[in-house]
Coordinates of C-alpha atoms and ligand atoms in Angstrom, one line a residue:
X1 CA 120.5 93.3 93.6
X2 CA 121.1 90.0 95.3
X3 CA 121.3 88.0 92.1
X4 CA 124.9 89.1 91.6
X5 CA 125.9 87.2 94.7
X6 CA 126.4 83.7 93.5
X7 CA 129.8 82.2 92.9
X8 CA 130.1 80.9 89.3
X9 CA 133.9 81.1 88.8
X10 CA 135.1 77.6 89.5
X11 CA 138.6 78.2 88.0
X12 CA 141.5 78.1 90.4
X13 CA 142.8 81.5 89.5
X14 CA 144.5 82.8 92.6
X15 CA 141.7 81.7 94.9
X16 CA 143.9 79.3 96.8
X17 CA 147.1 81.4 96.9
X18 CA 148.0 82.2 100.4
X19 CA 148.9 85.8 100.0
X20 CA 147.4 87.2 103.2
X21 CA 150.9 88.0 104.7
X22 CA 151.9 89.9 101.6
X23 CA 148.7 91.8 101.8
X24 CA 149.1 92.8 105.4
X25 CA 152.5 94.2 104.8
X26 CA 151.4 96.1 101.8
X27 CA 148.4 97.6 103.5
X28 CA 150.7 98.9 106.3
X29 CA 152.9 100.6 103.9
X30 CA 150.4 102.2 101.6
X31 CA 147.5 103.1 103.7
X32 CA 146.5 104.6 107.0
X33 CA 143.7 106.2 108.9
X34 CA 140.5 105.6 106.8
X35 CA 142.6 103.5 104.4
X36 CA 142.7 106.3 101.8
X37 CA 145.8 106.3 99.7
X38 CA 146.0 109.9 98.6
X39 CA 146.5 110.8 95.0
X40 CA 150.3 111.0 95.5
X41 CA 150.6 107.3 95.0
X42 CA 150.4 107.7 91.3
X43 CA 153.2 109.3 89.4
X44 CA 153.5 110.8 86.0
X45 CA 149.8 110.9 85.3
X46 CA 149.1 114.6 85.6
X47 CA 150.0 115.2 82.0
X48 CA 147.1 113.0 81.0
X49 CA 144.5 115.3 82.5
X50 CA 143.7 117.5 79.5
X51 CA 143.7 114.5 77.2
X52 CA 141.4 112.4 79.3
X53 CA 138.6 114.9 79.7
X54 CA 139.4 117.1 76.6
X55 CA 138.9 114.1 74.3
X56 CA 135.4 113.5 75.4
X57 CA 133.6 116.1 73.4
X58 CA 130.1 115.0 74.3
X59 CA 130.8 114.7 77.9
X60 CA 129.3 116.7 80.7
X61 CA 132.6 118.3 81.5
X62 CA 132.6 121.8 83.0
X63 CA 135.5 123.7 84.5
X64 CA 134.9 123.6 88.2
X65 CA 136.9 125.8 90.6
X66 CA 138.3 124.3 93.8
X67 CA 136.6 126.4 96.5
X68 CA 138.7 128.3 99.0
X69 CA 137.8 125.9 101.8
X70 CA 138.4 122.7 99.8
X71 CA 136.4 120.6 97.4
X72 CA 133.5 119.6 99.8
X73 CA 131.7 122.3 101.8
X74 CA 128.2 121.1 102.3
X75 CA 126.6 120.1 105.6
X76 CA 126.5 116.3 105.6
X77 CA 123.5 114.2 106.4
X78 CA 124.2 112.8 109.8
X79 CA 124.6 109.1 110.2
X80 CA 121.8 109.1 112.8
X81 CA 119.3 110.9 110.4
X82 CA 119.4 108.9 107.2
X83 CA 117.1 106.0 108.2
X84 CA 113.6 107.4 107.8
X85 CA 110.8 106.8 105.4
X86 CA 111.7 109.8 103.2
X87 CA 115.0 110.7 101.5
X88 CA 117.4 113.1 103.4
X89 CA 119.7 115.6 101.7
X90 CA 122.3 118.0 102.9
X91 CA 120.7 121.2 104.3
X92 CA 122.6 123.0 101.6
X93 CA 120.8 121.1 98.9
X94 CA 117.3 120.3 97.8
X95 CA 115.7 117.5 95.6
X96 CA 112.7 116.8 93.4
X97 CA 111.3 113.6 92.1
X98 CA 111.3 113.1 88.4
X99 CA 109.7 110.4 86.1
X100 CA 108.9 107.5 88.5
X101 CA 108.2 104.1 87.0
X102 CA 105.0 104.2 85.0
X103 CA 105.0 107.9 84.1
X104 CA 104.0 108.4 80.5
X105 CA 107.0 108.7 78.2
X106 CA 105.3 111.6 76.4
X107 CA 103.0 114.2 77.9
X108 CA 99.5 112.9 77.4
X109 CA 100.6 109.2 77.2
X110 CA 99.1 106.5 79.3
X111 CA 99.2 107.5 83.0
X112 CA 100.3 105.1 85.8
X113 CA 97.9 102.4 87.0
X114 CA 98.9 99.3 88.7
X115 CA 99.5 96.8 87.2
X116 CA 100.1 98.4 83.9
X117 CA 98.9 96.6 80.7
X118 CA 101.7 95.5 78.3
X119 CA 100.7 98.3 75.9
X120 CA 100.7 101.0 78.6
X121 CA 104.1 99.8 79.9
X122 CA 105.6 100.0 76.5
X123 CA 104.7 103.7 76.4
X124 CA 105.7 104.5 80.0
X125 CA 109.0 104.9 81.9
X126 CA 110.3 101.4 82.9
X127 CA 111.1 100.2 86.4
X128 CA 114.4 99.6 88.1
X129 CA 116.0 102.9 87.3
X130 CA 119.8 102.4 87.2
X131 CA 122.7 103.8 85.1
X132 CA 121.8 106.9 83.0
X133 CA 123.3 109.8 81.1
X134 CA 122.1 113.3 80.3
X135 CA 122.6 114.3 76.7
X136 CA 122.2 118.1 76.5
X137 CA 120.4 119.6 73.6
X138 CA 122.6 122.4 72.1
X139 CA 124.8 122.3 75.2
X140 CA 121.9 123.4 77.5
X141 CA 121.9 122.7 81.2
X142 CA 118.1 123.0 81.2
X143 CA 117.1 120.9 78.3
X144 CA 118.2 117.4 77.1
X145 CA 117.6 113.8 76.6
X146 CA 117.9 111.5 79.6
X147 CA 118.8 107.9 78.8
X148 CA 117.8 105.7 81.7
X149 CA 118.5 102.0 82.3
X150 CA 115.7 99.8 83.7
X151 CA 117.6 97.0 85.4
X152 CA 114.9 94.8 87.0
X153 CA 111.5 94.7 88.6
X154 CA 110.3 91.5 90.2
X155 CA 106.8 90.2 89.3
X156 CA 105.2 91.0 92.6
X157 CA 106.2 94.7 92.2
X158 CA 105.4 95.0 88.5
X159 CA 102.4 92.6 88.1
X160 CA 101.2 92.5 91.7
X161 CA 101.6 88.7 91.8
X162 CA 104.5 86.3 92.1
X163 CA 104.2 84.6 88.7
X164 CA 102.9 85.7 85.2
X165 CA 99.7 83.9 84.3
X166 CA 99.6 84.8 80.6
X167 CA 101.8 86.0 77.7
X168 CA 100.3 89.4 78.3
X169 CA 101.7 89.4 81.9
X170 CA 105.1 88.4 80.5
X171 CA 104.9 91.2 78.0
X172 CA 104.2 93.7 80.7
X173 CA 107.2 92.5 82.6
X174 CA 109.4 92.6 79.5
X175 CA 108.3 96.1 78.6
X176 CA 109.2 97.3 82.1
X177 CA 112.8 96.3 81.4
X178 CA 115.2 97.9 79.0
X179 CA 116.0 101.6 78.5
X180 CA 114.0 104.9 78.3
X181 CA 115.2 107.8 76.3
X182 CA 113.1 110.7 77.5
X183 CA 113.3 114.4 76.6
X184 CA 113.2 116.6 79.7
X185 CA 113.3 120.4 80.2
X186 CA 113.4 122.7 83.1
X187 CA 110.3 124.9 82.9
X188 CA 109.7 127.5 85.6
X189 CA 112.3 125.9 87.8
X190 CA 110.8 122.4 87.4
X191 CA 112.2 119.6 85.3
X192 CA 109.5 117.8 83.3
X193 CA 109.1 115.6 80.3
X194 CA 108.3 117.3 77.0
X195 CA 106.8 116.0 73.7
X196 CA 109.7 114.6 71.6
X197 CA 110.3 112.7 68.5
X198 CA 113.5 111.4 70.1
X199 CA 111.9 109.9 73.2
X200 CA 111.5 106.1 73.0
X201 CA 111.3 102.9 74.9
X202 CA 113.7 100.1 74.1
X203 CA 112.7 96.9 75.8
X204 CA 112.9 93.1 75.5
X205 CA 111.0 93.0 72.2
X206 CA 112.7 95.8 70.4
X207 CA 114.7 94.7 67.3
X208 CA 118.5 95.0 67.8
X209 CA 121.5 94.5 65.6
X210 CA 124.8 92.8 66.3
X211 CA 128.3 94.1 65.4
X212 CA 131.9 93.2 66.0
X213 CA 133.5 89.7 66.0
X214 CA 130.4 87.7 66.9
X215 CA 128.1 89.4 64.4
X216 CA 126.9 86.9 61.8
X217 CA 128.3 83.9 63.6
X218 CA 126.2 80.7 63.7
X219 CA 126.4 80.7 67.5
X220 CA 123.9 83.6 67.4
X221 CA 121.5 81.8 65.1
X222 CA 118.4 79.9 66.3
X223 CA 116.6 77.1 64.4
X224 CA 113.4 79.1 64.7
X225 CA 115.1 81.9 62.8
X226 CA 113.7 84.7 65.0
X227 CA 115.4 88.0 64.6
X228 CA 117.5 89.3 67.5
X229 CA 115.4 91.4 69.9
X230 CA 115.8 93.2 73.1
X231 CA 118.0 94.0 76.0
X232 CA 117.7 92.9 79.6
X233 CA 118.9 93.7 83.1
X234 CA 120.3 97.0 82.0
X235 CA 122.5 97.9 84.9
X236 CA 124.9 100.7 84.6
X237 CA 125.9 102.5 81.5
X238 CA 128.5 104.6 79.7
X239 CA 128.7 107.2 76.9
X240 CA 130.9 107.7 73.9
X241 CA 132.9 110.7 72.7
X242 CA 130.6 110.6 69.6
X243 CA 127.5 111.2 71.7
X244 CA 125.9 107.8 72.0
X245 CA 124.7 105.9 75.1
X246 CA 126.0 102.5 76.2
X247 CA 123.7 100.3 78.2
X248 CA 125.1 97.2 79.9
X249 CA 123.4 93.9 80.3
X250 CA 124.1 92.4 83.7
X251 CA 122.2 89.4 85.1
X252 CA 120.9 88.2 81.7
X253 CA 120.9 84.6 82.8
X254 CA 118.0 85.1 85.3
X255 CA 115.4 85.7 82.5
X256 CA 115.8 82.2 81.1
X257 CA 114.4 79.0 82.4
X258 CA 113.6 75.5 81.2
X259 CA 110.1 74.2 80.7
X260 CA 111.2 70.6 79.9
X261 CA 114.3 68.4 80.2
X262 CA 117.4 70.5 80.1
X263 CA 120.8 70.5 81.7
X264 CA 123.3 73.3 81.5
X265 CA 126.4 73.0 79.3
X266 CA 129.8 74.4 80.4
X267 CA 129.1 77.9 79.0
X268 CA 125.6 78.1 80.6
X269 CA 127.0 76.9 83.9
X270 CA 129.7 79.6 83.9
X271 CA 127.0 82.3 83.4
X272 CA 124.7 80.8 86.0
X273 CA 121.7 79.6 83.8
X274 CA 119.3 77.5 85.7
X275 CA 115.9 75.8 85.2
X276 CA 114.0 78.5 87.2
X277 CA 116.2 81.5 86.5
X278 CA 115.3 84.3 88.9
X279 CA 111.6 83.4 88.9
X280 CA 110.4 85.8 86.2
X281 CA 108.6 82.9 84.5
X282 CA 109.0 84.4 81.0
X283 CA 109.9 80.9 79.7
X284 CA 106.5 79.6 80.6
X285 CA 104.8 81.8 78.0
X286 CA 107.6 83.0 75.7
X287 CA 109.6 80.1 74.1
X288 CA 112.4 82.5 73.3
X289 CA 113.4 82.3 77.0
X290 CA 112.9 78.5 77.3
X291 CA 116.3 76.8 77.4
X292 CA 114.7 73.5 76.8
X293 CA 113.1 74.6 73.5
X294 CA 115.3 73.4 70.7
X295 CA 114.0 76.0 68.3
X296 CA 115.5 78.7 70.5
X297 CA 118.9 77.2 71.3
X298 CA 121.6 80.0 71.2
X299 CA 119.0 82.7 72.1
X300 CA 120.9 83.1 75.4
X301 CA 124.1 84.1 73.4
X302 CA 122.2 87.2 72.3
X303 CA 122.4 88.6 75.8
X304 CA 125.3 89.7 78.1
X305 CA 126.6 92.5 75.9
X306 CA 127.1 96.2 75.9
X307 CA 124.5 97.9 73.6
X308 CA 125.0 101.2 71.8
X309 CA 122.0 103.5 71.5
X310 CA 121.8 106.8 69.7
X311 CA 119.8 109.0 72.0
X312 CA 119.1 111.6 69.3
X313 CA 117.6 109.2 66.7
X314 CA 114.6 107.1 67.8
X315 CA 114.8 105.2 64.5
X316 CA 118.3 103.8 65.2
X317 CA 118.4 100.1 65.9
X318 CA 120.3 99.5 69.2
X319 CA 123.6 97.7 68.4
X320 CA 125.2 95.0 70.5
X321 CA 129.0 95.6 70.4
X322 CA 130.4 92.1 70.8
X323 CA 134.1 93.2 70.8
X324 CA 133.4 94.4 74.4
X325 CA 132.9 90.8 75.5
X326 CA 130.0 88.8 77.0
X327 CA 129.7 88.7 80.7
X328 CA 127.5 90.3 83.5
X329 CA 128.3 93.8 82.4
X330 CA 127.9 96.2 85.3
X331 CA 128.9 99.3 83.3
X332 CA 131.5 100.9 81.1
X333 CA 133.7 104.0 81.6
X334 CA 135.0 105.2 78.3
X335 CA 137.9 107.5 77.9
X336 CA 140.2 108.6 75.1
X337 CA 143.8 107.3 75.4
X338 CA 147.0 107.7 73.5
X339 CA 146.7 108.4 69.8
X340 CA 143.0 109.1 70.2
X341 CA 142.2 105.5 70.8
X342 CA 139.1 104.8 72.8
X343 CA 139.4 102.8 76.0
X344 CA 136.6 101.3 78.0
X345 CA 136.9 99.9 81.5
X346 CA 134.3 97.3 82.6
X347 CA 133.4 95.2 85.7
X348 CA 131.8 91.7 85.6
X349 CA 129.6 91.7 88.7
X350 CA 129.8 88.3 90.3
X351 CA 131.8 87.0 93.2
X352 CA 135.3 86.1 92.0
X353 CA 134.8 87.5 88.5
X354 CA 137.0 90.0 86.6
X355 CA 137.7 93.5 85.6
X356 CA 138.2 94.1 81.8
X357 CA 139.3 96.8 79.4
X358 CA 138.8 97.3 75.7
X359 CA 141.2 99.4 73.6
X360 CA 140.2 100.3 70.0
X361 CA 142.7 99.6 67.2
X362 CA 143.0 103.2 66.1
X363 CA 142.1 106.8 66.6
X364 CA 138.3 106.9 67.2
X365 CA 137.7 109.8 64.8
X366 CA 139.6 108.3 62.0
X367 CA 137.9 104.9 62.4
X368 CA 134.5 106.6 62.3
X369 CA 135.5 108.6 59.3
X370 CA 136.2 105.3 57.6
X371 CA 132.8 104.0 58.6
X372 CA 134.2 101.6 61.3
X373 CA 132.9 101.7 64.9
X374 CA 135.8 102.1 67.3
X375 CA 133.9 99.7 69.5
X376 CA 134.1 96.9 66.9
X377 CA 137.8 96.7 66.2
X378 CA 140.1 96.4 69.2
X379 CA 141.4 94.2 71.9
X380 CA 139.6 93.1 75.0
X381 CA 141.8 92.5 78.1
X382 CA 141.2 91.0 81.5
X383 CA 143.0 92.3 84.6
X384 CA 145.6 90.6 86.7
X385 CA 146.4 92.4 90.0
X386 CA 149.8 91.4 91.4
X387 CA 150.5 91.7 95.1
X388 CA 153.3 94.2 94.7
X389 CA 151.0 96.9 93.3
X390 CA 151.7 96.2 89.7
X391 CA 149.1 94.7 87.2
X392 CA 148.8 93.3 83.8
X393 CA 146.2 93.5 81.1
X394 CA 145.9 90.0 79.6
X395 CA 144.7 90.0 76.0
X396 CA 141.7 87.8 75.1
X397 CA 142.7 87.1 71.5
X398 CA 142.6 83.9 69.6
X399 CA 146.3 84.2 68.7
X400 CA 147.1 83.2 72.3
X401 CA 147.8 79.4 71.9
X402 CA 146.1 78.7 75.2
X403 CA 142.9 80.3 73.9
X404 CA 143.2 78.8 70.4
X405 CA 143.3 75.4 72.1
X406 CA 140.0 76.0 73.6
X407 CA 138.1 78.2 71.1
X408 CA 137.5 77.7 67.4
X409 CA 137.3 81.4 66.6
X410 CA 137.4 84.9 68.1
X411 CA 133.6 84.8 67.9
X412 CA 133.4 81.7 70.0
X413 CA 135.9 83.1 72.5
X414 CA 133.9 86.3 72.9
X415 CA 130.7 84.4 73.6
X416 CA 132.5 82.7 76.5
X417 CA 134.5 85.7 77.6
X418 CA 134.5 84.5 81.2
X419 CA 136.0 81.1 80.3
X420 CA 138.7 82.9 78.2
X421 CA 139.6 85.1 81.2
X422 CA 139.8 82.0 83.4
X423 CA 142.3 80.5 81.0
X424 CA 144.6 83.5 80.8
X425 CA 144.7 83.8 84.7
X426 CA 142.8 87.0 85.4
X427 CA 142.4 87.9 89.1
X428 CA 139.1 87.0 90.7
X429 CA 137.7 90.1 92.4
X430 CA 135.0 90.9 95.0
X431 CA 132.2 91.6 92.6
X432 CA 133.4 94.4 90.3
X433 CA 130.7 97.0 89.9
X434 CA 131.1 100.5 88.4
X435 CA 134.3 102.0 87.0
X436 CA 135.0 105.7 86.4
X437 CA 138.0 107.6 85.0
X438 CA 139.2 110.6 86.9
X439 CA 140.6 113.6 85.1
X440 CA 144.1 112.8 86.3
X441 CA 144.0 109.4 84.6
X442 CA 143.2 107.3 87.7
X443 CA 140.6 104.7 87.2
X444 CA 138.3 103.7 90.2
X445 CA 136.3 100.5 90.5
X446 CA 133.9 99.6 93.2
X447 CA 134.1 96.0 94.6
X448 CA 130.8 95.8 96.4
X449 CA 131.4 92.8 98.7
X450 CA 132.1 89.1 98.8
X451 CA 131.0 87.2 101.8
X452 CA 132.4 84.0 100.3
X453 CA 136.0 85.1 100.2
X454 CA 138.1 82.9 102.4
X455 CA 141.5 83.8 101.2
X456 CA 142.5 87.5 100.9
X457 CA 145.0 88.8 98.3
X458 CA 146.4 92.3 98.1
X459 CA 143.7 93.6 95.7
X460 CA 140.9 91.9 97.7
X461 CA 142.3 92.3 101.2
X462 CA 139.2 91.4 103.3
X463 CA 138.2 87.7 103.9
X464 CA 135.3 87.6 104.1
X465 CA 134.6 91.0 102.5
X466 CA 131.3 91.9 103.9
X467 CA 131.3 95.6 103.2
X468 CA 133.3 96.1 100.0
X469 CA 136.1 98.3 98.9
X470 CA 137.2 100.6 96.1
X471 CA 140.3 99.9 94.1
X472 CA 142.1 102.4 91.8
X473 CA 144.8 102.0 89.2
X474 CA 146.7 104.0 86.6
X475 CA 147.4 102.5 83.2
X476 CA 150.6 102.8 81.3
X477 CA 150.7 104.5 77.9
X478 CA 147.7 106.7 78.7
X479 CA 145.3 103.9 79.1
X480 CA 146.4 101.9 76.1
X481 CA 149.3 99.9 77.6
X482 CA 149.3 96.4 79.0
X483 CA 150.6 97.2 82.5
X484 CA 149.2 99.3 85.4
X485 CA 149.9 100.4 88.9
X486 CA 147.1 99.9 91.4
X487 CA 146.2 100.6 95.1
X488 CA 143.3 100.3 97.4
X489 CA 141.4 103.6 97.6
X490 CA 139.2 102.7 100.6
X491 CA 138.0 99.7 102.5
X492 CA 134.4 100.3 103.5
X493 CA 134.7 98.2 106.7
X494 CA 137.3 100.7 108.0
X495 CA 134.7 103.5 107.9
X496 CA 132.5 101.8 110.4
X497 CA 132.3 103.5 113.8
X498 CA 132.9 106.8 112.1
X499 CA 130.4 109.4 110.9
X500 CA 131.4 108.4 107.3
X501 CA 130.2 104.8 107.6
X502 CA 129.2 103.0 104.5
X503 CA 129.0 99.5 103.0
X504 CA 128.5 98.0 99.6
X505 CA 129.9 100.7 97.2
X506 CA 128.3 100.3 93.8
X507 CA 127.7 103.5 91.7
X508 CA 130.8 105.7 91.4
X509 CA 131.6 108.8 89.4
X510 CA 134.7 111.0 89.4
X511 CA 133.9 114.6 88.6
X512 CA 136.4 116.9 86.8
X513 CA 137.6 118.5 90.1
X514 CA 138.8 115.4 91.9
X515 CA 135.6 114.5 93.8
X516 CA 134.4 110.9 93.8
X517 CA 130.7 110.3 94.2
X518 CA 130.0 106.9 95.9
X519 CA 126.6 105.3 95.9
X520 CA 125.7 102.2 97.9
X521 CA 123.6 99.1 97.3
X522 CA 123.5 96.9 100.4
X523 CA 122.8 96.9 104.1
X524 CA 124.4 99.9 105.9
X525 CA 125.4 100.2 109.5
X526 CA 123.1 101.9 112.1
X527 CA 120.0 101.2 110.1
X528 CA 121.0 103.8 107.6
X529 CA 119.2 103.7 104.2
X530 CA 121.4 103.4 101.1
X531 CA 123.2 106.6 100.4
X532 CA 125.4 108.8 98.2
X533 CA 128.6 110.2 99.6
X534 CA 131.2 112.5 98.1
X535 CA 134.9 111.9 98.7
X536 CA 137.8 114.3 98.0
X537 CA 140.3 112.0 96.2
X538 CA 143.2 114.2 97.2
X539 CA 142.6 114.6 101.0
X540 CA 140.4 111.6 101.7
X541 CA 137.6 113.7 103.2
X542 CA 134.2 112.1 102.8
X543 CA 130.7 113.6 103.4
X544 CA 127.3 112.1 103.1
X545 CA 125.2 114.1 100.6
X546 CA 122.0 112.0 100.3
X547 CA 120.2 109.1 101.8
X548 CA 117.3 107.2 100.2
X549 CA 114.3 105.2 101.5
X550 CA 113.9 101.8 103.2
X551 CA 114.5 98.8 100.9
X552 CA 116.0 101.0 98.1
X553 CA 119.4 101.3 96.6
X554 CA 120.9 104.6 95.2
X555 CA 122.2 104.3 91.7
X556 CA 122.8 106.3 88.5
X557 CA 124.7 109.5 88.3
X558 CA 124.7 112.2 85.7
X559 CA 124.9 116.0 85.6
X560 CA 124.1 118.9 83.4
X561 CA 127.0 120.5 81.6
X562 CA 127.2 123.3 84.2
X563 CA 127.0 120.7 87.0
X564 CA 124.3 122.7 88.8
X565 CA 122.0 119.8 88.5
X566 CA 122.6 116.1 89.2
X567 CA 120.2 113.2 88.5
X568 CA 120.4 110.1 90.6
X569 CA 118.0 107.2 91.0
X570 CA 116.1 105.5 93.9
X571 CA 115.8 101.9 92.8
X572 CA 113.3 99.4 94.2
X573 CA 112.0 101.5 97.1
X574 CA 110.6 99.2 99.9
X575 CA 111.7 96.4 97.6
X576 CA 108.3 97.0 95.9
X577 CA 106.3 96.5 99.2
X578 CA 103.8 99.2 99.9
X579 CA 103.7 98.2 103.5
X580 CA 107.3 99.5 103.8
X581 CA 107.1 102.7 101.8
X582 CA 104.9 104.3 99.2
X583 CA 107.7 106.5 97.9
X584 CA 107.4 108.8 96.0
X585 CA 103.8 109.1 97.3
X586 CA 103.9 110.9 100.6
X587 CA 101.5 108.7 102.6
X588 CA 101.9 105.0 103.2
X589 CA 99.2 102.6 102.0
X590 CA 98.3 104.8 99.0
X591 CA 100.1 103.0 96.1
X592 CA 102.9 100.7 95.3
X593 CA 106.3 102.3 95.7
X594 CA 107.8 103.5 92.4
X595 CA 111.5 103.6 91.4
X596 CA 112.3 107.2 90.4
X597 CA 114.9 109.7 89.3
X598 CA 115.8 112.3 91.8
X599 CA 116.9 115.8 90.8
X600 CA 119.6 117.4 93.1
X601 CA 120.5 121.0 93.2
X602 CA 122.5 123.2 95.6
X603 CA 120.3 125.9 97.1
X604 CA 122.9 128.5 96.0
X605 CA 123.1 127.1 92.5
X606 CA 126.6 125.9 93.0
X607 CA 128.4 122.8 91.6
X608 CA 127.0 119.5 92.9
X609 CA 129.3 118.0 95.4
X610 CA 130.7 121.4 96.5
Ligands
FEO701 FE1 123.3 95.9 88.6 FE2 125.8 94.8 90.0 O1 124.4 95.9 90.0
CA702 CA1 120.7 97.0 91.4
CA703 CA1 124.8 98.2 90.6
CA704 CA1 125.0 96.2 93.6

């Protein structure tokens, strides 16, 4: 979404360094052709393979076989074909539409009508389908719980008017946001929702708990004494080795506004709070989101976190894990590192913001056996990318004198994670979006674009960066160390003029065989709709598997354990305008377009991506 595109980092970290020359030299040495640095760049990581995937017990990991002809054997969607009113998929594949916005959460629940009432929307699938994860029931590839983020839906799309006119309107908008956990099953070849005690909606008015260093701190308290509720702008996601879902709060600032006199403090400025927010108008009817209302000061500190949800237990209170920092969390890729410690990689999606990682203090199983969440005790780091291909993870801990001089406690530091990362000298990046950990230990991160970059550096080599790039790195000490080696995987601009053309990489997922799925969110060349491509990380081959519809982005990736089925999302088709598309309704002019999950299968039942 376009709200990620402002520049809020006013710190001087590296922005004014003149390193373009360094960068040009480096690019010549390390890349060529389509700018794909093949897997050979990293050394000594192959031994990590079994640990990385083997440690994730709840993961959708299957043993794929590299086909005779290579990893990718499907007929690609041609560049010239992917611009129509309907999705296009490789001729070797087929797709179905599953659970559009407004479908009842349970069979027999309130069916879609536009606009939905607040009550109806609380019992329906939300809008803005984004990150998601499939949690199989008893290991099944035909039955499981799908946890889906609902990132955003503007008022015109959800309510059919630009501004809410009542608290009821605001509640409808709030209930369209958040997360759906929905039980789905393949019955007679068709995936559908089934009645379930686990299915639930989590939205802006769902009670939540806080955990980690900020829990219980006065900076989370309001004078009104209202209990913490809700999650917003749920962008991408992650999952844990112990079977839970992590939903990431991205542009939380945009839901707040000011009804009266208000001017932003340093913290609010750094996160982009403004009097109008993104135009949701919640603050006009719900004082919780009114920055000028003294009773609700600090309410904004309750957003901008990673939230843990148990998909199997509808009674569990979602938990905000504050040790993972407060910023515009795009997503989180969790892996198991040395000594069984859990490691999470995260992007903060704003121009010139940072990449982070969290490392738990101890083995995740032993922590849980002691009743401690591995996501509560650990160290958060911000990344510095050096021009020579090395990198450092900079700890954001109060024992650093430079941070102790600015913050009174670790809790205060975590609330202003961005400011802490400014102080330690993290590298400003071109809008870090999704991260993913490949089975060989390489970590990939999409940097979607940055039209405001005027000075390139080696890690962000385009100025301006209109099309984005993908960076990769390999950490020392099996993800738990404080140094890494990095390289550029691909620069999107360099694909232009080829059949593999893409811009604005966003969603990304490394499968267990060495494929990298790349999803886009931004304008593509040749009038192409947003798309999903598959890259072979070893050879650099790329093919286009799927294209969406006008005005929509493609986001969200999860597979069944056997990888014969993949779920992805078409978000904001037609940008909500029925004159542009009625997707998934076949005829235009019938209904508002609806964000929806798409089910992909290979016609021969093979592994998705092959
Ligand atoms: Fe939610 Fe940065 O995309
Ligand atoms: Ca989006
Ligand atoms: Ca995104
Ligand atoms: Ca994006």
